[in-house]
Tab-separated table of C-alpha atoms in Angstrom:
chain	number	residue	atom	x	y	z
A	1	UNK	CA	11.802	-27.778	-5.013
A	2	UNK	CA	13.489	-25.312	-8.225
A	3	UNK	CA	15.524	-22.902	-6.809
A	4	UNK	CA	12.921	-20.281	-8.464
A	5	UNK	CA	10.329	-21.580	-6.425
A	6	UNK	CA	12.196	-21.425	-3.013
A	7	UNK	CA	13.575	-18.054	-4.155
A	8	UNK	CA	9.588	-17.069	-3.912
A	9	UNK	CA	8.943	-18.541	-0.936
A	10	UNK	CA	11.588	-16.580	0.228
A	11	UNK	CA	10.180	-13.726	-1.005
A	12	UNK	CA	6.860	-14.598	0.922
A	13	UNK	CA	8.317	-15.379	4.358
A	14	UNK	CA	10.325	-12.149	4.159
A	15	UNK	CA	6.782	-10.475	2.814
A	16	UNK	CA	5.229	-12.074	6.386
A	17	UNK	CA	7.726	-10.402	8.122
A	18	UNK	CA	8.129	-7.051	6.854
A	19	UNK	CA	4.287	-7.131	6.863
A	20	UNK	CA	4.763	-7.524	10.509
A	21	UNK	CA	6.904	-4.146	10.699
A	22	UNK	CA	4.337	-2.339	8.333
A	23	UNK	CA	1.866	-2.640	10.868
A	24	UNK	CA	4.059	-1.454	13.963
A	25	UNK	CA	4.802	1.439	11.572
A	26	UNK	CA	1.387	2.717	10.244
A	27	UNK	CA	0.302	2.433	13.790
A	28	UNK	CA	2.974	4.193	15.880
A	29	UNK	CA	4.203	6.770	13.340
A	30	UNK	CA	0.902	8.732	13.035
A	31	UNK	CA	0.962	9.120	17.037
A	32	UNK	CA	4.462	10.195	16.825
A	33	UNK	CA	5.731	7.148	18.321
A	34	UNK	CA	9.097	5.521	18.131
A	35	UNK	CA	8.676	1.900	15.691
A	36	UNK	CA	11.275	0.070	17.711
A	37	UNK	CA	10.588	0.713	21.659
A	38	UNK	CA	8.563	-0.302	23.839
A	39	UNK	CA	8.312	-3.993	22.320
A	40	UNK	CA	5.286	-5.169	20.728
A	41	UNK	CA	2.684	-5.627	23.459
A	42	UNK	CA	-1.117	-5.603	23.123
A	43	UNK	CA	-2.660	-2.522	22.832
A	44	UNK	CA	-5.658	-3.899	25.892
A	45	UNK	CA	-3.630	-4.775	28.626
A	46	UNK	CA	-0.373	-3.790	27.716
A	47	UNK	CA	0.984	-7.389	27.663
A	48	UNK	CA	4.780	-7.590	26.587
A	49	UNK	CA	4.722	-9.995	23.356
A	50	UNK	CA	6.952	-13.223	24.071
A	51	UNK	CA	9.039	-14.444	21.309
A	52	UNK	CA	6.669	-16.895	19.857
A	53	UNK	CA	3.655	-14.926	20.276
A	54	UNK	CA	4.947	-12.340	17.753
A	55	UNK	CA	5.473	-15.015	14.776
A	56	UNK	CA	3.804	-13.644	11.825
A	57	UNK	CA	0.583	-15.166	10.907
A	58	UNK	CA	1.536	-17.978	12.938
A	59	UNK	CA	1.121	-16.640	16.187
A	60	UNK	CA	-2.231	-14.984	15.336
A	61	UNK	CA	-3.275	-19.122	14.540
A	62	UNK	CA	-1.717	-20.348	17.704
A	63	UNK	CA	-3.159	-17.770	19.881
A	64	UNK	CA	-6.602	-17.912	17.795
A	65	UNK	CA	-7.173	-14.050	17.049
A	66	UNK	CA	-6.468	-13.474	21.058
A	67	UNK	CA	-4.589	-12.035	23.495
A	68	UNK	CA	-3.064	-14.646	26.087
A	69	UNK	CA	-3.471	-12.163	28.895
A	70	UNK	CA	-6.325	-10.448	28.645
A	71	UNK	CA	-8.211	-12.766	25.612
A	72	UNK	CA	-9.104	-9.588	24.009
A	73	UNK	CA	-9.433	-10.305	20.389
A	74	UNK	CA	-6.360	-9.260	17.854
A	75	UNK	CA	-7.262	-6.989	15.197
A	76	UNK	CA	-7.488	-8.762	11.786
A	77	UNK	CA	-5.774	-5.825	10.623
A	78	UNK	CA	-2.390	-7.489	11.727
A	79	UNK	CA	-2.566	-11.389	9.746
A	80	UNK	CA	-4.598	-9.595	6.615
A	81	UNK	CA	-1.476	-7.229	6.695
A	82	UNK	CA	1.213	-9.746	6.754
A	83	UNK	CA	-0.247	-12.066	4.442
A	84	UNK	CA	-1.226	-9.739	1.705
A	85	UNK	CA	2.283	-7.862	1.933
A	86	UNK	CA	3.793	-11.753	1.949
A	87	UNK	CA	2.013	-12.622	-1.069
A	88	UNK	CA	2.527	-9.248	-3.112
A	89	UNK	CA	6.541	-9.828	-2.131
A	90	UNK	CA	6.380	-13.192	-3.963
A	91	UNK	CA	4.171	-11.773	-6.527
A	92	UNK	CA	6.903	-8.817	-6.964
A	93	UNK	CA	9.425	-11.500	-7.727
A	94	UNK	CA	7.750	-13.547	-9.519
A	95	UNK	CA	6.730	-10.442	-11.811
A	96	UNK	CA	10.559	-9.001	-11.802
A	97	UNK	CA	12.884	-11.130	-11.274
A	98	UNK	CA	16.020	-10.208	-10.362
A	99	UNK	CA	16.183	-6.817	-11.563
A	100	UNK	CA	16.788	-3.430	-10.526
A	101	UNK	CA	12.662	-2.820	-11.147
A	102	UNK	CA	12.247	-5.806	-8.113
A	103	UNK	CA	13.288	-2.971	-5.872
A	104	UNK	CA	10.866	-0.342	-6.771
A	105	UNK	CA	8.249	-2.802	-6.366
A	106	UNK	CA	9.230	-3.954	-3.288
A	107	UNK	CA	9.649	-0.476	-2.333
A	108	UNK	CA	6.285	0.362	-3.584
A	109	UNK	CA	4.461	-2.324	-1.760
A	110	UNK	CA	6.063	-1.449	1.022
A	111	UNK	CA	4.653	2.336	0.781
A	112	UNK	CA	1.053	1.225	0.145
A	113	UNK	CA	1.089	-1.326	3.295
A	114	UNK	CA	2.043	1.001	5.867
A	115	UNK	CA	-0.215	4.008	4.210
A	116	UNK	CA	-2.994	1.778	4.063
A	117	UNK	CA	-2.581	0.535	7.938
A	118	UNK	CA	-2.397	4.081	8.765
A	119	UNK	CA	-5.419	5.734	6.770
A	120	UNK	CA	-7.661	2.398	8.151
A	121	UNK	CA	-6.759	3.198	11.662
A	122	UNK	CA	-6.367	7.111	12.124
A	123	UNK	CA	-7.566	8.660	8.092
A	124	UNK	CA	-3.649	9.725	8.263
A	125	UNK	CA	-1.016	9.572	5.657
A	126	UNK	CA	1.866	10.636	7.250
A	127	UNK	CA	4.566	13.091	6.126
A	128	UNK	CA	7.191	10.879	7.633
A	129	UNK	CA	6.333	7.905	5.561
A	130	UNK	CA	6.113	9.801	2.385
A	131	UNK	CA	9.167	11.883	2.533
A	132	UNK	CA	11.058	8.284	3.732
A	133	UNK	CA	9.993	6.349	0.112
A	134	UNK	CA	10.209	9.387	-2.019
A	135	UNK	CA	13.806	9.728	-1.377
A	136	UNK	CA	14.050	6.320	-2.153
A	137	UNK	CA	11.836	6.314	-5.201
A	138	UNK	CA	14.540	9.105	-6.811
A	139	UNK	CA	16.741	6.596	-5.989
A	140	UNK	CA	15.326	3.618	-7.689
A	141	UNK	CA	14.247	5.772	-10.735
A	142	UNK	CA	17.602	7.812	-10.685
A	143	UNK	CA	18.871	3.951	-11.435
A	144	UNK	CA	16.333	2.091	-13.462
A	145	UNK	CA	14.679	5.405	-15.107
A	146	UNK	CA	11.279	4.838	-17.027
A	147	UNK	CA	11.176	5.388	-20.581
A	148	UNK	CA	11.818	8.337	-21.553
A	149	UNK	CA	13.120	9.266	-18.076
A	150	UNK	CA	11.401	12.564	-17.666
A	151	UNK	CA	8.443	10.233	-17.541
A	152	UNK	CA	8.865	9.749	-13.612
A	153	UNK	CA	9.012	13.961	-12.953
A	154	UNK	CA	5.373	14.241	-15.035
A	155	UNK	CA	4.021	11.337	-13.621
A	156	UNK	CA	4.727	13.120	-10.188
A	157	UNK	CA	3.561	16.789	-10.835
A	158	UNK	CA	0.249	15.123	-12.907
A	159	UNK	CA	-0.513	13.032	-9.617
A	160	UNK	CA	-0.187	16.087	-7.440
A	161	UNK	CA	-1.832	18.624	-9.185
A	162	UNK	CA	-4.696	16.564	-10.290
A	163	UNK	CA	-5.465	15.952	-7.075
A	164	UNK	CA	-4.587	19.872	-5.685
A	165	UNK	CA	-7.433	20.742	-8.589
A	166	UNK	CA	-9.868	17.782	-6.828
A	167	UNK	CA	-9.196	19.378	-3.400
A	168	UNK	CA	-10.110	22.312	-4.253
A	169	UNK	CA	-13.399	22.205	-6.628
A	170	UNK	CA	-14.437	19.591	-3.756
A	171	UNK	CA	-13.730	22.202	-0.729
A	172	UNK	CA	-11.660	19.471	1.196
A	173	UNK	CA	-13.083	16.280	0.079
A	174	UNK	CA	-9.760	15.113	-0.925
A	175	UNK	CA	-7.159	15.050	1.896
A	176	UNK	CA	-3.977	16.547	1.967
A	177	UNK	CA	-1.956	13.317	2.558
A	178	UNK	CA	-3.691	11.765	-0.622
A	179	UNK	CA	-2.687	14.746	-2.851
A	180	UNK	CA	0.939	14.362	-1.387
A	181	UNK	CA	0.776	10.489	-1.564
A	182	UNK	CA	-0.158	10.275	-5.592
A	183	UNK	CA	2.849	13.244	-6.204
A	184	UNK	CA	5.092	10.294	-4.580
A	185	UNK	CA	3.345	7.227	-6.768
A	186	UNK	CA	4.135	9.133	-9.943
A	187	UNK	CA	7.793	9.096	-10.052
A	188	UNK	CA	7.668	5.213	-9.415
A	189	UNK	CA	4.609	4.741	-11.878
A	190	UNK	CA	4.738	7.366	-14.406
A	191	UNK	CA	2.166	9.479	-16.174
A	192	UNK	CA	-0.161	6.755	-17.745
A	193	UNK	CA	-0.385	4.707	-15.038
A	194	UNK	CA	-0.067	7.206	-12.174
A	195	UNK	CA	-3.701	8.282	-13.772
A	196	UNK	CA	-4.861	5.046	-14.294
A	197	UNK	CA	-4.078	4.495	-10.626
A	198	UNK	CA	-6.063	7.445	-9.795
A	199	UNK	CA	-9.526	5.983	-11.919
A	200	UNK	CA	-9.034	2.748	-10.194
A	201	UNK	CA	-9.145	3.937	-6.962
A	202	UNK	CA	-11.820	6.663	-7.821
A	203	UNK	CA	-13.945	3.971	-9.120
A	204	UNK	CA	-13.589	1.414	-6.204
A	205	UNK	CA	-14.245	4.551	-3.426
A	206	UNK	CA	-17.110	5.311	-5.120
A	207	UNK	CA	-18.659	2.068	-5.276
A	208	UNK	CA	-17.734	0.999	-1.970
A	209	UNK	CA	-19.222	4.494	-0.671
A	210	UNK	CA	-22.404	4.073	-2.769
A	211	UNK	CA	-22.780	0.734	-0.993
A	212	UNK	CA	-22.037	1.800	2.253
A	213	UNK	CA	-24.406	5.188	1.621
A	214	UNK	CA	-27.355	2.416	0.553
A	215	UNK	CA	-26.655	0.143	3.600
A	216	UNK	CA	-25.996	2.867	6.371
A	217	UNK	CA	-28.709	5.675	4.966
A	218	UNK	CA	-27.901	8.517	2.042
A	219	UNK	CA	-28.460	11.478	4.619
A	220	UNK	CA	-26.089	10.147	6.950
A	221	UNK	CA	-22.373	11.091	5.709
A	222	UNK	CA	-19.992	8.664	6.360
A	223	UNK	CA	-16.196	9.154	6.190
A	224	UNK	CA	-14.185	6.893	3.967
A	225	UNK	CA	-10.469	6.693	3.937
A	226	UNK	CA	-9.391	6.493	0.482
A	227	UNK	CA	-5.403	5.310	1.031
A	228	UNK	CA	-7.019	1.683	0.623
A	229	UNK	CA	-8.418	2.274	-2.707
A	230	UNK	CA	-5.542	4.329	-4.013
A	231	UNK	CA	-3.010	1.045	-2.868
A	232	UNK	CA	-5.620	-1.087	-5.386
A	233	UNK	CA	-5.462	1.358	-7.912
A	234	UNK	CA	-1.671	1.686	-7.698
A	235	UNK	CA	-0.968	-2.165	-7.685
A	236	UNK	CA	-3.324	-2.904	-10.394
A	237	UNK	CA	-1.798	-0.123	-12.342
A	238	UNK	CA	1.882	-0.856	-11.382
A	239	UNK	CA	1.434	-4.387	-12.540
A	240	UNK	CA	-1.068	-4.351	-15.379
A	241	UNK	CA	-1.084	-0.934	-16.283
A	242	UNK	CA	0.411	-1.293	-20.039
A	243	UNK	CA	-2.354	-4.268	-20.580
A	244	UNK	CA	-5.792	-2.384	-18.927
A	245	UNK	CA	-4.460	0.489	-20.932
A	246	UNK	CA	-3.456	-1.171	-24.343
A	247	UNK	CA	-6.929	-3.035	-23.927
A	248	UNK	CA	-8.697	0.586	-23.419
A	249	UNK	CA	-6.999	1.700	-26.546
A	250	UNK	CA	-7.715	-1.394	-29.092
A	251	UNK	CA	-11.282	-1.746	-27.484
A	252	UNK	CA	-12.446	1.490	-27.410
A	253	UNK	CA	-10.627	3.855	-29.569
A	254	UNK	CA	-9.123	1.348	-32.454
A	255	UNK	CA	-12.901	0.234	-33.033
């Protein structure tokens, strides 16, 4: 095996088992709970996790989706957590190199895996988690600025007050944690693709409302947490941003 190619399996082991942490954190820090003690243990019975039943992805195989104690079944929040985050660490290298931008994706994949746990389970973005990576966004961006630099500061007050504006023609249909979440997304992303990130994930929520609305009944009104669309968005417009948009431009306004 290249030593490129065991560089990104490295990458995607270490993806499996920060994944693993991700979930411990969206889960415990909305409830105010510490991410370290007690031990992981199963949220049924309150079984304490031996060593080789907290492998990641591996022990959800072994144990097949069950808890040994109790056989209640394991959320497939925890493997679908783990292995996405695994692959989108590889993917980050793979995409960066080594290079100061490898940490603000990392760092950024990081944000939208434990937001996205969080907003599935409780429709909470958490203060804690925000205020965490956007000290460590300045950081990354204070380093390996955009271009021009200012870029990062725009992107930021664009994503929040865009979304302010949205919260408050729609009367509260935009949470406050997803207003406070895109102000954090544009200093790593930027203007252009801090607003592309926002039509992504505008786009996918609606669809996947619209479907839900024509499945479940249009008079019924059925909360949707929107951190999973706006981690789509933001992926698809961290990593193809300058493509989707150079393609909008040629396509529609080069004609």
């Amino acid at each position: 095996m290249m030593m490129n190619e065991m560089v990104t399996v490295l990458f995607l082991i270490l993806g499996f088992i920060f994944g693993s942490f991700f979930n411990v954190a969206g889960l415990r820090i909305p409830k105010k709970k510490s991410v370290v003690f007690p031990a992981s243990h199963c949220p049924s019975c309150g079984h304490k996790l031996r060593w080789y039943e907290n492998i990641p992805v591996l022990s959800f195989i072994m144990l097949k989706g069950k808890c040994s104690a109790c056989r209640m079944k394991i959320s497939l929040l925890y493997p679908v957590t783990e292995i996405s985050t695994g692959l989108l660490f590889a993917y980050c290298y793979m995409k960066t190199g080594f290079q100061l931008e490898l940490a603000a994706a990392l760092l950024l994949v990081s944000l939208l895996a434990v937001i996205t746990v969080s907003d599935l389970k409780y429709m909470v973005i958490p203060d804690k988690v925000l205020l965490f990576f956007l000290i460590f966004f300045i950081l990354v961006r204070i380093i390996e600025p955009l271009n021009p630099w200012w870029d990062s500061v725009l992107g930021a007050l664009a994503g929040f007050l865009i979304l302010y504006l949205l919260a408050v023609i729609s009367r509260g249909g935009m949470g406050g944690g997803d207003i406070k979440l895109f102000f954090v997304l544009g200093i790593i992303l930027g203007t252009k693709k801090v607003l592309l990130a926002l039509f992504i994930a505008s786009l996918a929520g609606a669809l996947y409302g619209l479907a839900l609305m024509v499945k479940k009944g249009f008079k019924k009104r059925i909360p949707v947490p929107f951190g999973p669309f706006i981690a789509t968005g933001s992926l698809f417009a961290y990593f193809y941003g300058d493509d989707l948009i150079s393609w909008y431009l040629h396509t529609f306004l080069y004609m």
